[in-house]
mmCIF file of C-alpha atoms in Angstrom:
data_model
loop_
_atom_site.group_PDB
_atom_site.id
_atom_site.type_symbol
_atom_site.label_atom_id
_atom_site.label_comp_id
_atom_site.label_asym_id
_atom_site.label_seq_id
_atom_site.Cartn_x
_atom_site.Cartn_y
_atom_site.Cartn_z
ATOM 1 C CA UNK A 33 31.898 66.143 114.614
ATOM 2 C CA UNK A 34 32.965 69.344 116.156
ATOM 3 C CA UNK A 35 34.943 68.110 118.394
ATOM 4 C CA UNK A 36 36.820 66.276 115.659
ATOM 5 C CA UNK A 37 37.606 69.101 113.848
ATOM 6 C CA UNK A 38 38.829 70.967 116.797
ATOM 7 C CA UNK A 39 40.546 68.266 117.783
ATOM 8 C CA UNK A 40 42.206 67.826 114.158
ATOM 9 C CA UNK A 41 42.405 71.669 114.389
ATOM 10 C CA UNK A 42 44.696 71.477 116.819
ATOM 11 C CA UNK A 43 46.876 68.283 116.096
ATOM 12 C CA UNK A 44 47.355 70.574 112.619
ATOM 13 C CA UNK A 45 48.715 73.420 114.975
ATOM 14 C CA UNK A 46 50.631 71.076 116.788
ATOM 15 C CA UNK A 47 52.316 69.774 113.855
ATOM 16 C CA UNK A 48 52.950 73.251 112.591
ATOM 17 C CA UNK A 49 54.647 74.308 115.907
ATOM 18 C CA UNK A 50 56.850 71.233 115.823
ATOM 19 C CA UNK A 51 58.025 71.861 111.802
ATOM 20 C CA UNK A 52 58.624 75.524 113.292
ATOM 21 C CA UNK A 53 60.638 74.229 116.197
ATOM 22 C CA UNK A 54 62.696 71.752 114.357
ATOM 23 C CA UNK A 55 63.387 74.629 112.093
ATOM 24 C CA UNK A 56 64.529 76.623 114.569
ATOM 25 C CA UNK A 57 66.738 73.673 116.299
ATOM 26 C CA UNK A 58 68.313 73.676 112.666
ATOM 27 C CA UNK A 59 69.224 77.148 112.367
ATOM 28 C CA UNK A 60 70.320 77.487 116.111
ATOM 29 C CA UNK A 61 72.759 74.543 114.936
ATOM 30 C CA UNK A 62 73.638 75.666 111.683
ATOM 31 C CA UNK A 63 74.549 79.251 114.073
ATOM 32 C CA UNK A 64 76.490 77.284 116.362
ATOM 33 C CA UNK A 65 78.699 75.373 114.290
ATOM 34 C CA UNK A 66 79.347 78.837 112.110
ATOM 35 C CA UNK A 67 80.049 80.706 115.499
ATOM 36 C CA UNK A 68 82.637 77.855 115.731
ATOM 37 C CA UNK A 69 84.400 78.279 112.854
ATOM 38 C CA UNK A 70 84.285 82.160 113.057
ATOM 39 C CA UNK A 71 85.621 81.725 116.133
ATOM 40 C CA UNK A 72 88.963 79.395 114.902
ATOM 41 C CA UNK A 73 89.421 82.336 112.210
ATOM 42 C CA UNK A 74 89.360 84.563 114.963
ATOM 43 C CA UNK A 75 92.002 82.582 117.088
ATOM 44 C CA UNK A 76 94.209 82.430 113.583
ATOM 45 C CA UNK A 77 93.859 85.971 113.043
ATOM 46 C CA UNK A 78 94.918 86.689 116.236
ATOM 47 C CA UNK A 79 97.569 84.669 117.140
ATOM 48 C CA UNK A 80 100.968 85.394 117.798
ATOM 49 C CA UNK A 81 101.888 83.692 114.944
ATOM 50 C CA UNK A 82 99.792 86.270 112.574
ATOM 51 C CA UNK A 83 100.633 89.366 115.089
ATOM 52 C CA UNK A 84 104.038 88.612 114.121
ATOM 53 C CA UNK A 85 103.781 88.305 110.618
ATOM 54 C CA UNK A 86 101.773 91.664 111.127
ATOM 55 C CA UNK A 87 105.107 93.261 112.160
ATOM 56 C CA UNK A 88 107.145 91.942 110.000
ATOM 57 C CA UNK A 89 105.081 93.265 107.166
ATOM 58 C CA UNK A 90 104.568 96.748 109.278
ATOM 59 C CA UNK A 91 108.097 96.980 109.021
ATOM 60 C CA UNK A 92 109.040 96.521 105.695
ATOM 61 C CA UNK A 93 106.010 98.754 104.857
ATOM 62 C CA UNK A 94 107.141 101.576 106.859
ATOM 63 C CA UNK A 95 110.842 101.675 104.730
ATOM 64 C CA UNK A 96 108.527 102.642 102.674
ATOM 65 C CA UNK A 97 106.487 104.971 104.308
ATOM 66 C CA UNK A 98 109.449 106.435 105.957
ATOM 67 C CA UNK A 99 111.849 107.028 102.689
ATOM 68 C CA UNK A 100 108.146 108.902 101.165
ATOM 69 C CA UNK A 101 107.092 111.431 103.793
ATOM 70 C CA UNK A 102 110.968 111.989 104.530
ATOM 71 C CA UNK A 103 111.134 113.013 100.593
ATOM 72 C CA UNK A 104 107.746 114.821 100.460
ATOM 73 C CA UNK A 105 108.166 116.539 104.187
ATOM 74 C CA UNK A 106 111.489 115.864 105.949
ATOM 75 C CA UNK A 107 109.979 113.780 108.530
ATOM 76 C CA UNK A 108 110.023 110.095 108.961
ATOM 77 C CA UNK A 109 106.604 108.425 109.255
ATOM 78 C CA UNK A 110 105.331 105.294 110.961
ATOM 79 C CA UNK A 111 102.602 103.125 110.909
ATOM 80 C CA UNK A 112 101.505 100.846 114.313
ATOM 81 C CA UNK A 113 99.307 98.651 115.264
ATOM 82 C CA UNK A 114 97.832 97.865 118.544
ATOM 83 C CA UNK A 115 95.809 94.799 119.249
ATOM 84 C CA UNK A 116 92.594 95.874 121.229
ATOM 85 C CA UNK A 117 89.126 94.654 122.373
ATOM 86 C CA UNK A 118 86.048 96.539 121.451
ATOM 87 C CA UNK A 119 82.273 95.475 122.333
ATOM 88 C CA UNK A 120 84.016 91.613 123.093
ATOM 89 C CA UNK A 121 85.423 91.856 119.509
ATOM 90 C CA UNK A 122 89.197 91.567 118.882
ATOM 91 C CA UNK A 123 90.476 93.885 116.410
ATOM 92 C CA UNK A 124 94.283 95.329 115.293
ATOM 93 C CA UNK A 125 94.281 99.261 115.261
ATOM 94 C CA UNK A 126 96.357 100.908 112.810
ATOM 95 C CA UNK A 127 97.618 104.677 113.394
ATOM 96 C CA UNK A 128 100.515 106.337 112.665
ATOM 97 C CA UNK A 129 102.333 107.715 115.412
ATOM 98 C CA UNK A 130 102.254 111.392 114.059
ATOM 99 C CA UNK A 131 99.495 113.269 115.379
ATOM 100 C CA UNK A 132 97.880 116.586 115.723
ATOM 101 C CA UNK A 133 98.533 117.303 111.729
ATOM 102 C CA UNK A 134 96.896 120.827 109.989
ATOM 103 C CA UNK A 135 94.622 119.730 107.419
ATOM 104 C CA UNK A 136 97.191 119.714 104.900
ATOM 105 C CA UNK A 137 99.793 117.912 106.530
ATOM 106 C CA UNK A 138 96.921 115.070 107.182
ATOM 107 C CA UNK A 139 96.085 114.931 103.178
ATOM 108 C CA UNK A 140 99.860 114.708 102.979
ATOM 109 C CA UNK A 141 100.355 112.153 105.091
ATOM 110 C CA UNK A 142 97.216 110.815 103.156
ATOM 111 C CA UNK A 143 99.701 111.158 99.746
ATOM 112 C CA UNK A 144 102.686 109.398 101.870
ATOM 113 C CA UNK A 145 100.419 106.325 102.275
ATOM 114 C CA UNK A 146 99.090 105.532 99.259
ATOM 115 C CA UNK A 147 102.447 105.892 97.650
ATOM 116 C CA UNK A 148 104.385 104.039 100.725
ATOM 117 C CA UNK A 149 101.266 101.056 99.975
ATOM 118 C CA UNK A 150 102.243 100.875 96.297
ATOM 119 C CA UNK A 151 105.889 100.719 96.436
ATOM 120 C CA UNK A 152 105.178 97.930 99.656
ATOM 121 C CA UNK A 153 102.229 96.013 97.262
ATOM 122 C CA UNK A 154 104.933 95.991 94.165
ATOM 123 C CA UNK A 155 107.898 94.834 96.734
ATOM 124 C CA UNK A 156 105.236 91.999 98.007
ATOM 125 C CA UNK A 157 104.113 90.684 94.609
ATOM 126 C CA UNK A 158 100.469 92.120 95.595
ATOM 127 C CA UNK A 159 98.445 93.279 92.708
ATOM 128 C CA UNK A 160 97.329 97.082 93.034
ATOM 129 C CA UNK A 161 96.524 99.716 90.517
ATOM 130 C CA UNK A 162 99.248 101.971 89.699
ATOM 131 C CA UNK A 163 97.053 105.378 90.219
ATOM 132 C CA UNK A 164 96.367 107.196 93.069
ATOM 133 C CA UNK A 165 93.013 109.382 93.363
ATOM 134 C CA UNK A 166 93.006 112.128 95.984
ATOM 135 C CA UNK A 167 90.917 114.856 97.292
ATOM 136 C CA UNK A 168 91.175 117.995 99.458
ATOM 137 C CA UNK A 169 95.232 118.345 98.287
ATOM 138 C CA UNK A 170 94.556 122.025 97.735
ATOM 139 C CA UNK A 171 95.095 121.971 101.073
ATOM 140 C CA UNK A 172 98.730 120.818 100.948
ATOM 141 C CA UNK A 173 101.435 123.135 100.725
ATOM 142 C CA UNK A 174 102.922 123.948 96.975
ATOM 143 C CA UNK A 175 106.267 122.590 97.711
ATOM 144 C CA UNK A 176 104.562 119.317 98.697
ATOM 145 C CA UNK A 177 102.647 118.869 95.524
ATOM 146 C CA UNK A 178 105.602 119.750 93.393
ATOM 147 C CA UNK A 179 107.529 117.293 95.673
ATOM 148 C CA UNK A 180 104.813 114.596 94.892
ATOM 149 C CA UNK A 181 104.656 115.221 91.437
ATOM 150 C CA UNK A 182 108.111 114.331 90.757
ATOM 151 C CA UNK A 183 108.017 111.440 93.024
ATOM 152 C CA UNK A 184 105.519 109.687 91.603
ATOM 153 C CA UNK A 185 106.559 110.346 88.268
ATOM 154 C CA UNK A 186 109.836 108.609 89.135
ATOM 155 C CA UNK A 187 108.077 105.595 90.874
ATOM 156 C CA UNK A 188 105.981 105.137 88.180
ATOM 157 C CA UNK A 189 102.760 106.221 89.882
ATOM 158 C CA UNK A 190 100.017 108.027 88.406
ATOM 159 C CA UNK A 191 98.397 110.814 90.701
ATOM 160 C CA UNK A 192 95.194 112.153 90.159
ATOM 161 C CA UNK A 193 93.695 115.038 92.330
ATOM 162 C CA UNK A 194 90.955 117.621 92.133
ATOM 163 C CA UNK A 195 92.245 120.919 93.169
ATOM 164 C CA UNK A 196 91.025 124.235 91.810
ATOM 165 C CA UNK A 197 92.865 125.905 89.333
ATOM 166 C CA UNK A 198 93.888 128.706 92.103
ATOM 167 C CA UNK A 199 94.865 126.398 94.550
ATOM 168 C CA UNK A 200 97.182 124.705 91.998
ATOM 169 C CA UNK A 201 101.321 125.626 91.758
ATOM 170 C CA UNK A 202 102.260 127.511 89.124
ATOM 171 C CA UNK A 203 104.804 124.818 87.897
ATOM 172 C CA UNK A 204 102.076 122.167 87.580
ATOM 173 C CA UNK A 205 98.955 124.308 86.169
ATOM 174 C CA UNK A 206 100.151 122.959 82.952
ATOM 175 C CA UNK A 207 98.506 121.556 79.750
ATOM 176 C CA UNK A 208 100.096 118.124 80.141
ATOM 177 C CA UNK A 209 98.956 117.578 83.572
ATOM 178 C CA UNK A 210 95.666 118.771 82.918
ATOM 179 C CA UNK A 211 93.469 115.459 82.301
ATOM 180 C CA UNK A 212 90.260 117.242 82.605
ATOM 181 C CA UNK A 213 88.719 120.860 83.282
ATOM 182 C CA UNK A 214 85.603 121.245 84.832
ATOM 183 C CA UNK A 215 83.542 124.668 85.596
ATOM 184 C CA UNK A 216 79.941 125.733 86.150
ATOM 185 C CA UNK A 217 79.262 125.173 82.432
ATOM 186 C CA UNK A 218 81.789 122.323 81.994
ATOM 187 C CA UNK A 219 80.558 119.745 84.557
ATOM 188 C CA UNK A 220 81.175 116.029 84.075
ATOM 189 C CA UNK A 221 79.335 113.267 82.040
ATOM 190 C CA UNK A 222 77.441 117.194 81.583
ATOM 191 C CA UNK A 223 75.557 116.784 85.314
#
């Protein structure tokens, strides 16, 4: 009798190891014919059919990025991609070919972008909100935020931006630009 059991003991551990194993054969199929199909997105995403629809819509977007940061700065901006390889994983890079900004000419370029990608979105029939929300644009020169103030208010845009009441041009430190105030006392949703 105790042979029995360890014999039906084991056939039970058997059988358990088997259920695992099919289990496992399941998955490792189920992984495979995923990999597959991540792997035909892949091939469509990078394609030369889709790396040329890339550029095509690179270039209408820069018109756009070009016409803003030539109003805001003077200078003509560009986005590029570059198709690379990282850790076996294809990827486009975007960058813009100005480099080595100050601080504030980065947030500005920041500003360009977001504007540049709302003017493209409405061109393209894409849906996007009509507000921009920015950081850090103390650190932009005055004539740059008066610059984007009117801009946007032409385009339609609405720019929002925390930036210290010192920090802030004269010209805009005005009641009807002010949406909120906050201090030490006056903190938001009172936190």
């Amino acid at each position: 009798e105790k042979l029995i059991a360890e014999l039906n003991e084991k056939y039970r551990l058997k059988g358990e190891y088997e259920n695992t194993l099919r289990q496992l054969d399941r998955v490792d199929t189920a992984l495979a014919e995923l990999n597959a199909r991540l792997a035909e997105i892949d091939d469509g995403l990078f394609s030369e059919e889709a790396a040329q629809r890339i550029k095509e819509q690179i270039i209408k977007f820069n018109i756009h990025f070009s016409a803003v940061s030539n109003a805001l700065y003077g200078e003509k901006y560009a986005l590029k991609v570059d198709r690379k390889t990282v850790k076996g994983r294809r990827l486009y890079e975007f960058s813009t070919f100005n480099l080595n900004f100050s601080s504030g000419k980065k947030q500005g370029e920041i500003v360009c972008f977001d504007i540049a990608y709302t003017l493209f979105a409405d061109q393209e029939g894409i849906p996007c909100m009509h507000f921009l929300l920015n950081d850090k644009k103390e650190l932009m020169h005055d004539n740059q935020l008066l610059l984007t103030a009117q801009l946007v208010n032409e385009k339609g845009i609405q720019f929002v931006a925390s930036i210290l009441r010192d920090k802030l041009p004269e010209e805009l430190n005005r009641e009807e630009y002010v949406i909120v105030r906050l201090s030490q006392r006056e903190k938001l949703f009172g936190v």
